[in-house]
Amino acid sequence: MHDLPSDGLALVLLVFVLGLKHGFDADHLATIDGLTRYNALVRPRLARFCGSLFSLGHGAVVVAIAVGASLLSRGWAAPEWLESSGAWISITFLILLGMLNLRAVYAAGPLEMVHPVGLKGRWVARCGRVNHPGGVALVGALFAFSFDTVSQAALFAMAGVQAGGWLPAAGLGLVFMAGMLLADGANGLWIARLIARADATARIASRVMALAVAGISLLVAAWSLARMLAPALDAWGEGKALLFGGGVMAVIFFSFLLGQRLARAPQPAVDVSG
């Protein structure tokens, strides 16, 4: 809470950036990748909308948790251990996700596209075989019941209570969902385009995004760990959450643009003459 800006506009912008960042979470990327690939085969018209539908289901749960927590939170304060334990859990997961995605890039053959790797998708793999819009949204809703998502929704609830009650909490949840919808929707469209192309430049583009996700995960984990171990660095970083969040999103955004450019690049002519 102490990192949240007091200015209303800055708070809204920060929550929107957090939604964008959450939309590029490795678990989101991996699940949307699986849903899009499956529906490209069985229901092509749905494939390009899998990211948006997943995000709508996910965001609906975030808003519901934020509203519910804001209504129940009056007179309740989060225990001090919650912030530190949550930080360690996030650092551990980010390091694992970074290493897994680096391994995916290294293990992919020269003729294979790199698929993003998530942690949740390993125990809900069957969720990728859904070919109904409501089912895709339900998968997104199920993925919202995790520590990171619930903790962010609770954060919006606390900020909403300070701002006046459940309506501000619901508004922050919707802003978060809007950022996530933009990221997940763009990701679903991008994956559908890569599947349709499936050539050498598409394989390069998939490696660019996988490396970007891995690099950002490891960098954010390193920064969080440094702030926990160095009080002076933590003090310097206070009030700069929006700046750092924007920096993370800028790296991902430019990586996304680079991947798009590579995917659109013309294929070099192949000489098949004897």
XYZ file of C-alpha atoms in Angstrom:
274
model
C 0.000 0.000 0.000
C 2.855 2.416 0.760
C 3.947 2.252 -2.908
C 0.568 3.369 -4.217
C 0.369 7.015 -5.335
C -2.017 9.285 -3.444
C -3.070 11.175 -6.568
C -6.194 9.693 -8.152
C -5.031 9.893 -11.777
C -1.616 8.440 -10.945
C -3.311 5.589 -9.073
C -5.555 4.799 -12.051
C -2.583 4.851 -14.429
C -0.597 2.570 -12.126
C -3.454 0.070 -11.861
C -3.834 0.113 -15.662
C -0.094 -0.583 -16.077
C -0.367 -3.393 -13.509
C -3.192 -4.857 -15.596
C -1.057 -4.680 -18.739
C 1.845 -6.312 -16.909
C -0.420 -9.014 -15.484
C -1.740 -9.742 -18.962
C 1.800 -10.594 -20.060
C 2.245 -13.017 -17.170
C 3.843 -16.251 -18.388
C 0.843 -18.301 -17.242
C -1.496 -16.072 -19.253
C 0.716 -16.324 -22.321
C 1.040 -20.096 -22.045
C -2.690 -20.707 -21.534
C -3.809 -18.317 -24.277
C -1.238 -19.928 -26.562
C -2.764 -23.363 -25.915
C -6.375 -22.171 -26.271
C -5.605 -20.314 -29.496
C -3.725 -23.234 -31.057
C -6.478 -25.703 -30.171
C -9.251 -23.501 -31.541
C -7.258 -22.701 -34.688
C -7.821 -26.368 -35.540
C -11.366 -26.987 -34.264
C -12.985 -23.520 -34.329
C -10.898 -21.004 -36.303
C -13.294 -18.076 -35.848
C -12.932 -18.310 -32.072
C -9.134 -18.602 -32.057
C -8.343 -14.903 -32.421
C -10.686 -14.000 -29.530
C -9.328 -16.494 -26.993
C -7.084 -13.914 -25.334
C -9.903 -11.394 -24.905
C -12.360 -13.982 -23.570
C -9.774 -15.375 -21.146
C -9.099 -11.847 -19.869
C -12.797 -11.034 -19.427
C -13.319 -14.097 -17.244
C -10.146 -13.389 -15.291
C -11.024 -9.728 -14.810
C -14.569 -10.472 -13.664
C -13.176 -12.469 -10.741
C -10.723 -9.668 -9.895
C -13.559 -7.128 -9.745
C -15.716 -9.485 -7.642
C -12.887 -10.110 -5.158
C -12.081 -6.392 -4.946
C -15.707 -5.504 -4.214
C -16.185 -8.357 -1.738
C -12.959 -7.608 0.105
C -13.772 -3.899 0.294
C -17.154 -4.669 1.885
C -15.584 -7.020 4.440
C -12.391 -5.100 5.142
C -13.654 -2.310 7.383
C -11.837 -2.499 10.659
C -9.472 -5.184 9.351
C -5.786 -4.671 8.644
C -3.542 -7.047 6.741
C -0.951 -8.772 8.973
C 2.633 -7.571 8.589
C 3.880 -11.000 7.513
C 1.582 -11.009 4.474
C 3.640 -8.486 2.481
C 7.004 -10.176 3.083
C 5.724 -13.712 2.451
C 3.939 -12.554 -0.684
C 7.127 -10.905 -1.938
C 9.153 -14.090 -1.453
C 6.500 -16.182 -3.198
C 6.467 -13.762 -6.147
C 10.275 -13.747 -6.402
C 10.402 -17.547 -6.362
C 7.729 -17.884 -9.039
C 9.323 -15.223 -11.248
C 12.696 -16.965 -11.122
C 11.082 -20.316 -11.958
C 9.112 -18.810 -14.846
C 12.198 -17.053 -16.194
C 14.298 -20.214 -16.093
C 11.539 -22.365 -17.616
C 11.055 -19.982 -20.535
C 14.805 -19.739 -21.151
C 14.884 -23.537 -21.190
C 11.970 -23.579 -23.665
C 13.940 -21.330 -26.055
C 17.063 -23.468 -25.694
C 15.195 -26.765 -26.107
C 13.168 -25.744 -29.184
C 14.470 -27.178 -32.434
C 15.350 -24.914 -35.376
C 12.054 -25.769 -37.106
C 9.890 -25.452 -33.981
C 8.039 -22.454 -32.592
C 8.691 -21.645 -28.929
C 5.638 -21.984 -26.708
C 5.495 -19.830 -23.540
C 5.793 -21.836 -20.328
C 3.614 -21.243 -17.270
C 3.278 -22.915 -13.892
C -0.488 -23.102 -13.524
C -0.952 -24.568 -16.980
C 0.989 -27.670 -15.955
C -1.787 -28.801 -13.606
C -4.749 -27.532 -15.677
C -3.523 -28.671 -19.094
C -6.978 -29.911 -20.071
C -8.250 -26.336 -19.842
C -6.541 -25.713 -23.173
C -9.034 -27.991 -24.922
C -12.041 -25.664 -24.760
C -13.881 -24.529 -27.881
C -16.769 -22.471 -26.458
C -16.579 -18.717 -25.679
C -18.066 -19.238 -22.222
C -15.638 -22.062 -21.563
C -12.637 -19.908 -22.506
C -13.879 -17.154 -20.148
C -14.347 -19.773 -17.418
C -10.724 -20.879 -17.831
C -9.683 -17.247 -17.298
C -11.872 -17.075 -14.190
C -10.299 -20.238 -12.755
C -6.818 -18.803 -13.289
C -7.773 -15.774 -11.167
C -7.826 -17.899 -8.004
C -4.107 -17.626 -7.308
C -2.039 -15.785 -4.726
C -0.809 -13.030 -7.027
C -4.228 -12.234 -8.497
C -6.098 -12.389 -5.193
C -3.457 -10.229 -3.485
C -3.733 -7.563 -6.200
C -7.527 -7.604 -5.947
C -7.217 -7.195 -2.165
C -4.880 -4.258 -2.783
C -7.524 -2.582 -4.932
C -10.037 -3.239 -2.158
C -7.838 -1.491 0.426
C -7.226 1.445 -1.914
C -10.962 1.600 -2.639
C -11.838 1.673 1.061
C -9.426 4.568 1.571
C -10.973 6.362 -1.415
C -14.545 5.928 -0.233
C -15.810 2.349 -0.377
C -16.650 -0.478 -2.716
C -17.388 1.680 -5.774
C -13.782 2.949 -6.074
C -12.579 -0.621 -5.468
C -14.797 -1.856 -8.305
C -13.545 0.983 -10.514
C -9.906 0.058 -9.888
C -10.731 -3.578 -10.640
C -12.281 -2.546 -13.960
C -9.248 -0.402 -14.832
C -7.001 -3.380 -14.047
C -9.196 -5.577 -16.256
C -8.989 -3.026 -19.104
C -5.188 -3.144 -19.062
C -5.187 -6.929 -18.888
C -7.760 -7.141 -21.706
C -5.551 -5.028 -23.952
C -2.514 -7.230 -23.310
C -4.285 -10.597 -23.485
C -6.385 -9.613 -26.495
C -3.323 -8.487 -28.436
C -1.508 -11.666 -27.441
C -4.350 -13.868 -28.702
C -4.453 -12.059 -32.039
C -0.664 -12.262 -32.360
C -0.562 -15.995 -31.652
C -3.388 -16.617 -34.158
C -1.352 -14.744 -36.783
C 1.796 -16.723 -35.995
C -0.147 -19.977 -36.287
C -1.520 -18.927 -39.667
C 1.962 -18.030 -40.867
C 4.095 -20.748 -39.212
C 7.253 -19.984 -41.194
C 10.850 -19.175 -40.284
C 10.168 -15.560 -39.290
C 7.248 -16.672 -37.103
C 9.577 -19.060 -35.310
C 12.029 -16.217 -34.749
C 9.221 -14.003 -33.451
C 8.160 -16.654 -30.956
C 11.728 -16.798 -29.634
C 11.850 -13.015 -29.251
C 8.725 -12.990 -27.066
C 9.804 -16.026 -25.024
C 13.178 -14.393 -24.318
C 11.439 -11.124 -23.416
C 9.137 -12.889 -20.944
C 12.067 -14.795 -19.415
C 14.248 -11.691 -19.174
C 11.535 -9.535 -17.603
C 10.663 -12.264 -15.079
C 14.284 -12.564 -13.956
C 14.870 -8.796 -13.881
C 11.735 -8.113 -11.822
C 12.704 -10.919 -9.437
C 16.223 -9.464 -9.081
C 14.862 -5.960 -8.452
C 12.371 -7.209 -5.842
C 15.075 -9.214 -4.095
C 17.450 -6.235 -4.087
C 14.792 -3.998 -2.526
C 14.152 -6.541 0.218
C 17.854 -6.913 1.049
C 18.908 -3.261 0.697
C 16.825 -0.779 2.767
C 18.453 2.201 1.042
C 17.413 0.893 -2.377
C 13.917 0.229 -1.060
C 13.656 3.815 0.186
C 14.890 5.123 -3.179
C 12.289 3.040 -5.003
C 9.313 4.324 -2.984
C 6.894 6.319 -5.083
C 8.421 5.082 -8.348
C 6.093 2.109 -8.900
C 4.446 3.738 -11.926
C 7.832 4.546 -13.492
C 9.147 1.015 -13.018
C 5.898 -0.565 -14.185
C 5.974 1.597 -17.290
C 9.568 0.558 -17.947
C 8.684 -3.120 -17.741
C 5.751 -2.633 -20.104
C 7.916 -0.637 -22.538
C 10.377 -3.534 -22.808
C 7.566 -6.037 -23.393
C 5.802 -3.723 -25.855
C 8.898 -3.156 -27.988
C 9.647 -6.886 -27.896
C 6.086 -7.480 -29.086
C 6.555 -4.972 -31.929
C 9.837 -6.618 -32.884
C 8.126 -10.005 -32.943
C 5.324 -8.585 -35.084
C 7.814 -7.051 -37.502
C 9.710 -10.316 -37.819
C 6.473 -12.226 -38.368
C 5.531 -9.848 -41.193
C 8.952 -9.892 -42.821
C 8.949 -11.408 -46.324
C 10.371 -14.882 -46.655
C 13.673 -15.068 -48.536
C 13.437 -16.853 -51.841
C 14.701 -20.423 -51.805
C 16.634 -21.630 -54.819
C 15.283 -25.059 -55.725
C 17.091 -25.376 -59.031
C 19.584 -28.187 -59.403
